[in-house]
Coordinates of C-alpha atoms and ligand atoms in Angstrom, one line a residue:
X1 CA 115.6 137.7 88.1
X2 CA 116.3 135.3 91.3
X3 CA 116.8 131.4 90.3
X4 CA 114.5 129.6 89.5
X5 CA 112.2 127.8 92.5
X6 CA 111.0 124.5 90.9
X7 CA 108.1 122.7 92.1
X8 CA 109.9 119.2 92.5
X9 CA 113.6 118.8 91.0
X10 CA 115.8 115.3 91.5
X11 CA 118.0 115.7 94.3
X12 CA 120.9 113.0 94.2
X13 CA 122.6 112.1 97.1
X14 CA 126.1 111.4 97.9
X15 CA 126.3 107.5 96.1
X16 CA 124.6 107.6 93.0
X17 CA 127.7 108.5 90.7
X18 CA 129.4 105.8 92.6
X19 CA 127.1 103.2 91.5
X20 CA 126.3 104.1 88.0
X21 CA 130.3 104.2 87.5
X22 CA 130.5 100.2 89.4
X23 CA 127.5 99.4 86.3
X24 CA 130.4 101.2 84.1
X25 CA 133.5 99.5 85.4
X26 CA 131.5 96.3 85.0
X27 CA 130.3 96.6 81.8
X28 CA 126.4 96.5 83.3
X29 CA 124.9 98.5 80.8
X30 CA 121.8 96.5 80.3
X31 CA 118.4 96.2 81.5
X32 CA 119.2 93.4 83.9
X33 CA 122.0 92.7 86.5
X34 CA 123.2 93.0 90.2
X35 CA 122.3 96.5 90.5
X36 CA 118.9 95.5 89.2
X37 CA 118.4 93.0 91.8
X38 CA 119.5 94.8 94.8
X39 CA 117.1 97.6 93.7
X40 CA 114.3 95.1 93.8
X41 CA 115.5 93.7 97.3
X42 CA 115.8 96.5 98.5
X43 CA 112.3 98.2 98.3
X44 CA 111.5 94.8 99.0
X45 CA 112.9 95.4 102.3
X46 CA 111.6 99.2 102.5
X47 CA 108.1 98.3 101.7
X48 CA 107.6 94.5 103.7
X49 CA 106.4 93.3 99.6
X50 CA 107.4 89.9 98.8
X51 CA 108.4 89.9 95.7
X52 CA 109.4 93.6 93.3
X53 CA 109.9 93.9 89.4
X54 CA 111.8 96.9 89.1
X55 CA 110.5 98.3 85.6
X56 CA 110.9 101.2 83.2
X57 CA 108.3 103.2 84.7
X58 CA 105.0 103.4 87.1
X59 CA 103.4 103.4 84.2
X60 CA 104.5 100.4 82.7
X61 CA 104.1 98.8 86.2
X62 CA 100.3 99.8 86.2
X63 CA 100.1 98.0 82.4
X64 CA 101.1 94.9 83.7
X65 CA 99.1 95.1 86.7
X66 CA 96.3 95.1 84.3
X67 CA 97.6 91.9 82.0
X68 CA 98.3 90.4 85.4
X69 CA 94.9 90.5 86.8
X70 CA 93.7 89.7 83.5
X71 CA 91.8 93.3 82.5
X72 CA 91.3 92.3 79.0
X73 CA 88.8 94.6 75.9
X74 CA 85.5 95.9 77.8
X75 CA 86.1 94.9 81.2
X76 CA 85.1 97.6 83.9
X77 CA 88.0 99.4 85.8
X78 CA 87.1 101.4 88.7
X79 CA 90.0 104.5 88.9
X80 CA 90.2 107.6 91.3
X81 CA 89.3 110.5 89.5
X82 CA 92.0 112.8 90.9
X83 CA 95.4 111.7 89.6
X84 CA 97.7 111.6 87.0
X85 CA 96.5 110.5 83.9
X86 CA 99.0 107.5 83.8
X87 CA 97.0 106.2 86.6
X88 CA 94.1 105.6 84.2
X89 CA 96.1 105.4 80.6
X90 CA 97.1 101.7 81.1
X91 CA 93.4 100.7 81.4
X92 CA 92.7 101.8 77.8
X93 CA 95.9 99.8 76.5
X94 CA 94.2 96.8 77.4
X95 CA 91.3 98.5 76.0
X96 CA 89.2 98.0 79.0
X97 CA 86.8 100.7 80.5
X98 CA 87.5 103.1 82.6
X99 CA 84.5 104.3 85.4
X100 CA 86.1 106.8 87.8
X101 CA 85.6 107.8 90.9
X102 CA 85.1 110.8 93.4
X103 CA 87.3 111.6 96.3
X104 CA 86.8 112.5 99.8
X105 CA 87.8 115.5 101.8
X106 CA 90.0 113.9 104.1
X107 CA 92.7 112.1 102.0
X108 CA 91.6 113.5 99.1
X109 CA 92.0 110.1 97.6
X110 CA 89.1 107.4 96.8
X111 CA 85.9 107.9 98.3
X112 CA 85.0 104.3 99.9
X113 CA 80.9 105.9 99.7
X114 CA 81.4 106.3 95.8
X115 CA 83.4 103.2 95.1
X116 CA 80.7 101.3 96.6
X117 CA 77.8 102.9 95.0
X118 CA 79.9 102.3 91.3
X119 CA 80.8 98.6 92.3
X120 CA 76.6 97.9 93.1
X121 CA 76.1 99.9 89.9
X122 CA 78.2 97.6 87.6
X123 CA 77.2 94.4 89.7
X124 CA 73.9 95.8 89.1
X125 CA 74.3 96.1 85.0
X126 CA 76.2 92.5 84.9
X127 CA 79.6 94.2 84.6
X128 CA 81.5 93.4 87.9
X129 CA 84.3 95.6 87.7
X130 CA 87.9 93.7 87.3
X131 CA 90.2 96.2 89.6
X132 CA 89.8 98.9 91.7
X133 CA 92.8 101.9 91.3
X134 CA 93.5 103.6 94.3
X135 CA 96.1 106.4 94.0
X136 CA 98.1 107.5 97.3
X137 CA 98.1 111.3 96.3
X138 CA 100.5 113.8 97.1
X139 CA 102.1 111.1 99.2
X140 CA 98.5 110.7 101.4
X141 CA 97.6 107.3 102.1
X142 CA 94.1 106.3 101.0
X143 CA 91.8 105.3 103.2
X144 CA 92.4 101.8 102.9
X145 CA 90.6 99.7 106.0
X146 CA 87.2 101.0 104.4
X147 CA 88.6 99.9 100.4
X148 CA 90.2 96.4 101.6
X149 CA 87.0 95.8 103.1
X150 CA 85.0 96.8 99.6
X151 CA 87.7 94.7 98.2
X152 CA 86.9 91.6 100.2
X153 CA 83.5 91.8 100.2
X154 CA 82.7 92.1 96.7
X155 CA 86.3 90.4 96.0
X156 CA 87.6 92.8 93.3
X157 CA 91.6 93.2 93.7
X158 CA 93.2 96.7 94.7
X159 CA 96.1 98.0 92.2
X160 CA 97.6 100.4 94.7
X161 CA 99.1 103.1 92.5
X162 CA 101.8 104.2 95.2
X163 CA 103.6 106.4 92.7
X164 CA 103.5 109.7 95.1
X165 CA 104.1 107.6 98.5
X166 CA 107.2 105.9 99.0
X167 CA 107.7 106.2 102.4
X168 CA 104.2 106.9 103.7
X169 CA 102.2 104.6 106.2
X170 CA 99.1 103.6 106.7
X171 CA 98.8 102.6 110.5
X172 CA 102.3 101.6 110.4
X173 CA 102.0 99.7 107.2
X174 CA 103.8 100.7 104.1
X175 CA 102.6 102.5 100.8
X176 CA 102.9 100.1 98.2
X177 CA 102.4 97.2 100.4
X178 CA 98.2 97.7 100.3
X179 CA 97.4 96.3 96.3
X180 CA 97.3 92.7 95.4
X181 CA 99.4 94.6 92.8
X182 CA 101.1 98.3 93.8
X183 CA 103.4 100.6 92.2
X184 CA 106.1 103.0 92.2
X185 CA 107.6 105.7 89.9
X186 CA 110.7 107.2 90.1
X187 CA 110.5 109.8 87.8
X188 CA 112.2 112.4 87.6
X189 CA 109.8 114.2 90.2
X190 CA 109.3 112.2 92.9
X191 CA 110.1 111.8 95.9
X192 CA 113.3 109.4 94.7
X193 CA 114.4 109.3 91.3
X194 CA 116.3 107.0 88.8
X195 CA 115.9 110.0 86.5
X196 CA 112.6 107.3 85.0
X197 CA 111.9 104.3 86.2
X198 CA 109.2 102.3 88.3
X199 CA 108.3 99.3 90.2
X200 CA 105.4 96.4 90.6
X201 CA 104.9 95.3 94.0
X202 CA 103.2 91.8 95.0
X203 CA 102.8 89.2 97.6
X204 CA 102.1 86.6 94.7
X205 CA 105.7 85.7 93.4
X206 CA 104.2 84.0 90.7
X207 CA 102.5 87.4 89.3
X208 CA 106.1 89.0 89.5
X209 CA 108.3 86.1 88.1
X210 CA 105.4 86.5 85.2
X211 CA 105.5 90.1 85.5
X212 CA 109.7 89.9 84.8
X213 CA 109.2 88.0 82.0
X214 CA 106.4 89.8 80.0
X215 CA 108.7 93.4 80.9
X216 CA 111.3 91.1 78.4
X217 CA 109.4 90.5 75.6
X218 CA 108.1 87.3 77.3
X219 CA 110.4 84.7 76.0
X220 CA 109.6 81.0 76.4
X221 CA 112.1 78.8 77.4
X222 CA 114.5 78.1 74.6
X223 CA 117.9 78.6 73.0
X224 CA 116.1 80.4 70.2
X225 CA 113.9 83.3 70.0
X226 CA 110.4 81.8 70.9
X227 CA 107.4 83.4 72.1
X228 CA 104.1 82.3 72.7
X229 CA 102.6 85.3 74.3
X230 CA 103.0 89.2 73.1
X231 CA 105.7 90.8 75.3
X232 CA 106.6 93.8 76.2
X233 CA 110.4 95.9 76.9
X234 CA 109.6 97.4 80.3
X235 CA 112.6 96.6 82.7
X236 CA 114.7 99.1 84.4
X237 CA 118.4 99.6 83.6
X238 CA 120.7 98.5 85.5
X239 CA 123.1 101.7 85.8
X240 CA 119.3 103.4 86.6
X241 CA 118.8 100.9 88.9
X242 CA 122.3 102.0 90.3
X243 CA 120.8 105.7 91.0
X244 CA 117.7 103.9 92.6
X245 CA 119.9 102.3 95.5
X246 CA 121.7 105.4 96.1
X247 CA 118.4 107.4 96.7
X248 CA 116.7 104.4 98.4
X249 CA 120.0 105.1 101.2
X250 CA 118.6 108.5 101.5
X251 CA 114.7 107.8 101.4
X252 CA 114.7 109.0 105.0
X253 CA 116.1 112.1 104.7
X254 CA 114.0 113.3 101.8
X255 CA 111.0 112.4 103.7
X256 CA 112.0 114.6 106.2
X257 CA 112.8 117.8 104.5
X258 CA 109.2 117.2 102.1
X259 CA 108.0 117.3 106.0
X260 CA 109.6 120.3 106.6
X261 CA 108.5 121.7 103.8
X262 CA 104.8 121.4 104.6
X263 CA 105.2 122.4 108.1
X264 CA 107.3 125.1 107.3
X265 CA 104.4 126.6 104.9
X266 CA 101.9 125.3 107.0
X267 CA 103.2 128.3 110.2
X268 CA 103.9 130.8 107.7
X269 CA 100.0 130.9 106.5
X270 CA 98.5 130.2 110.2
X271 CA 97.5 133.2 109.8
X272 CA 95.6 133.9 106.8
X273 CA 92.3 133.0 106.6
X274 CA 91.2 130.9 103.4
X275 CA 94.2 128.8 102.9
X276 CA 93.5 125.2 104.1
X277 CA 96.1 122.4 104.4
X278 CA 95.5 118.3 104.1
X279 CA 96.4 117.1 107.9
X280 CA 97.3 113.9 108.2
X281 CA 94.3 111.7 109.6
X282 CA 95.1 109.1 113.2
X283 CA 97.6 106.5 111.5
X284 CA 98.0 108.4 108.4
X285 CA 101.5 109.1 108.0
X286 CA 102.4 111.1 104.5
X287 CA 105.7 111.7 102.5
X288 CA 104.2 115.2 101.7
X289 CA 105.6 114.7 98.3
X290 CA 104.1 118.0 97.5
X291 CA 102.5 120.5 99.9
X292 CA 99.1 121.5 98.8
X293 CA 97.0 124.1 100.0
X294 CA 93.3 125.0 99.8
X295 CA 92.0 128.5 98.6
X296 CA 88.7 129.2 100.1
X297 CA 88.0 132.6 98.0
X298 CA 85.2 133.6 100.1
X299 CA 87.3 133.9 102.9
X300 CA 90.2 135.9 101.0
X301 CA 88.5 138.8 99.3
X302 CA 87.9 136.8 96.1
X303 CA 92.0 135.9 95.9
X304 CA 92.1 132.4 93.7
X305 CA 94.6 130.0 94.2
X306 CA 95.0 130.7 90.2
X307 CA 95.7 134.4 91.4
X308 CA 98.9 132.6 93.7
X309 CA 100.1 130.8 90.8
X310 CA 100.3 133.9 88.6
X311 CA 102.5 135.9 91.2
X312 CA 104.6 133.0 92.2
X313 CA 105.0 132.3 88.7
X314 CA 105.9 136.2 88.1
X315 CA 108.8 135.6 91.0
X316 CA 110.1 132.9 89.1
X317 CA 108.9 130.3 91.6
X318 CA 106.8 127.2 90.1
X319 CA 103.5 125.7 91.5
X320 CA 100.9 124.1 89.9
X321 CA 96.7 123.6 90.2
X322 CA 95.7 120.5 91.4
X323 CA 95.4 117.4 89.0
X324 CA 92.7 117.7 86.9
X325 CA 90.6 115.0 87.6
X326 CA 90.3 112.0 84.6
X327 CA 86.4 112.2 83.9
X328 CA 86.7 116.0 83.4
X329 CA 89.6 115.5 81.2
X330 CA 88.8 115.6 76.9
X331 CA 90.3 112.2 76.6
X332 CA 88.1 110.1 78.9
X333 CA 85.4 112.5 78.1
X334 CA 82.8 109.3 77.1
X335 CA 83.4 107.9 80.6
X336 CA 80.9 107.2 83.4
X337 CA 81.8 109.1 86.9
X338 CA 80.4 107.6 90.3
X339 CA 80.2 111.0 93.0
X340 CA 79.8 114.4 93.8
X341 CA 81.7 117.7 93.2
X342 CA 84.6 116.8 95.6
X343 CA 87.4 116.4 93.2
X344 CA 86.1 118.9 91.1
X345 CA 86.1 121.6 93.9
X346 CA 89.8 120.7 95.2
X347 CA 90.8 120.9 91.4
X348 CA 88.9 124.8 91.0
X349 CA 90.6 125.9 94.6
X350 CA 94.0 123.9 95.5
X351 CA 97.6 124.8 94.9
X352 CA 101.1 122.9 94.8
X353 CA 103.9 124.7 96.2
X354 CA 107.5 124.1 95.6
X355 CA 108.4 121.0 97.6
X356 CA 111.6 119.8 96.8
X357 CA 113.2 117.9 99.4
X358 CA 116.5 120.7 98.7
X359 CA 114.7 124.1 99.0
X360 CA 116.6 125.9 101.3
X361 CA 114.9 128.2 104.4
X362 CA 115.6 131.5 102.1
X363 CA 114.0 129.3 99.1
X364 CA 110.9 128.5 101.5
X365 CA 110.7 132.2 102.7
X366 CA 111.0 133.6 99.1
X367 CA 107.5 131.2 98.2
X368 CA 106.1 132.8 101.4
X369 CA 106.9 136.0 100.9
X370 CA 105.1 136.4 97.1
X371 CA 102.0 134.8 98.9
X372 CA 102.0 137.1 102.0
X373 CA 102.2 139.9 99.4
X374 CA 99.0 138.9 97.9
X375 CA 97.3 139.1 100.7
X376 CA 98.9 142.1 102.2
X377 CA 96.4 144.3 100.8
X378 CA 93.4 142.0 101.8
X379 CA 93.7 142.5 105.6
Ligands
LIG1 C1 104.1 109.8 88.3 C2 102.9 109.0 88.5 C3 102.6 107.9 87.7 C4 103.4 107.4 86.5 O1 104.7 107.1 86.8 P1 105.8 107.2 85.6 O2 107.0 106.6 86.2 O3 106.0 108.6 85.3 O4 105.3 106.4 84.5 C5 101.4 107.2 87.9 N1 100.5 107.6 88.9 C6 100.8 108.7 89.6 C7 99.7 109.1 90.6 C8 101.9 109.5 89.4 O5 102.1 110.6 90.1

């Protein structure tokens, strides 16, 4: 059997190990310090945010966002359907109520049509929703001129979950940069890793000097232990953190090669009719965190993207379906949904492809070849 083709593996650049050894020889092992605070200044920097509270994880960062805009039990949160499920998870820690949202075709994120109708809707009922989620997915900016606008007009703020997109623009602005909270993950399959790890992104410094000290258990000020709010252990490590400014100094880079990657897959299939590629939009600019394609089975004999998946996964190469959207998902199963099919249908037909920013050409060609064999027989 050849090696093993994963869909998205960490890929550590030259200066991590340097780093977490400096948190060693310094006795940094603690979830503060300098690496911690260059980490923050430095996507700072990368992202034009203000102010960064480099946390345990996106997911943690999307909690807080909640607490921070004050989501508390049975408010309404409006959440894009497709997406990971920590994109909606947070909103039933604070207990709140979760109303998702269709997608459109050209992003695949939000659809600004459907978040309208849902925000009239729960206007309408008495129940003006308390945040709009917006997910940048696969590293695809969401369409946010048409949301900001929603936004202002009806003044509900944006948590820009951004967990897919560092290093994507939107008309020259960065991912992360669009919430009046965003986030960030660096888990272990993104686009940069600290192996876990995430970040929460504002303008408001207030919100993240607030957001620092509820991530340490929110201490008051005192010699003693005292507490007058319930707090929560969510920062980020400093020897992680250490690994974060290594692979921030290779941010560019990576972007490139997931570029390649899509490009590169995006020739090879030119050619056969039925697969379908996301294009970037005018001002769109994605990461391509992963590369996903389209399966139209009327136009390939009845060949599934489920069919791919199976024959990649015979050749020892990974790929996944889609994400599953939230309000077709068991646990949100209770939950109102505001659209069409459009999320649905990308979930039944689409396909991730290995898009690690270190496949190799013969790694590439290897994913090509199983698919061209598929279709081999078809034409
Ligand atoms: C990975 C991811 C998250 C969660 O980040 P973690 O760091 O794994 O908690 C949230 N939203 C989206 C869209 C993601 O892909």
């Amino acid at each position: 059997m050849e090696n093993k083709i994963w869909l998205s593996s960490p890929h550590m650049g030259s200066n991590e190990l340097e780093y977490v050894k400096k948190a060693f020889e310094t006795n940094w092992i603690a979830p503060l310090g300098p690496f911690v605070d260059k980490f923050e200044s430095d996507l700072a920097k990368i992202t034009g945010v203000n102010n960064v509270a480099a946390l345990s994880s996106g997911t943690s960062a999307l909690h807080l966002a909640l607490i921070l805009l004050g989501v508390a039990e049975n408010d309404i949160v409006l959440c894009q359907s497709m997406t990971f499920s920590a994109s909606a998870n947070p909103i039933k820690y604070q207990k709140a109520t979760p109303v998702f949202i269709d997608s459109e075709y050209e992003t695949w994120n939000i659809c600004p049509k459907s978040l309208k109708e849902a925000i009239l809707k729960y206007i309408g009922l008495g129940k003006k929703p308390k945040a709009i989620i917006v997910v940048d997915l696969y590293g695809m900016p969401a369409k946010f001129n048409e949301i900001i606008e929603l936004s202002n007009e009806y003044q509900i703020p944006i948590i820009e979950d951004a967990a897919e997109a560092l290093g994507s623009t939107y008309f020259g602005k960065a991912c992360g940069s669009f919430g009046a909270f965003s986030i960030l993950s660096f888990n272990g399959n993104k686009i940069i890793t600290t192996s876990s790890g995430g970040a929460l992104l504002s303008n408001n410094e207030d919100s993240i000097k607030e957001a620092r000290n509820l991530a340490t258990q929110a201490r008051d000020h005192a010699p003693h232990y005292q507490h007058s709010k319930v707090g929560y252990n969510y920062r980020l490590s400093n020897v992680l953190a250490g690994i974060g400014i290594g692979q921030l100094e290779v941010l560019g880079e990576r972007v490139k090669m997931r570029r390649r990657n899509f490009e590169f897959y995006k020739n090879a299939f030119s050619n056969i009719p039925g697969i379908s590629f996301l294009d970037e939009p005018e001002g769109f600019y994605s990461n391509r965190w992963l590369t996903c394609i389209l399966v139209d089975s009327k136009n390939t004999n009845g060949i599934r993207s489920e069919d791919l998946r199976l024959a990649l996964d015979k050749e020892n190469i990974e790929s996944r379906p889609l994400w599953k959207p939230m309000h077709l998902q068991p646990v949100f199963s209770d939950t109102d949904f505001v659209g069409g099919d459009v999320c649905e249908q990308l979930f039944n037909n689409g396909l991730c492809l290995p898009s690690g920013s270190n496949l190799n050409e013969v790694d590439l060609k290897r994913v090509v070849r199983v698919i061209e064999q598929k279709f081999k027989y078809v034409y």
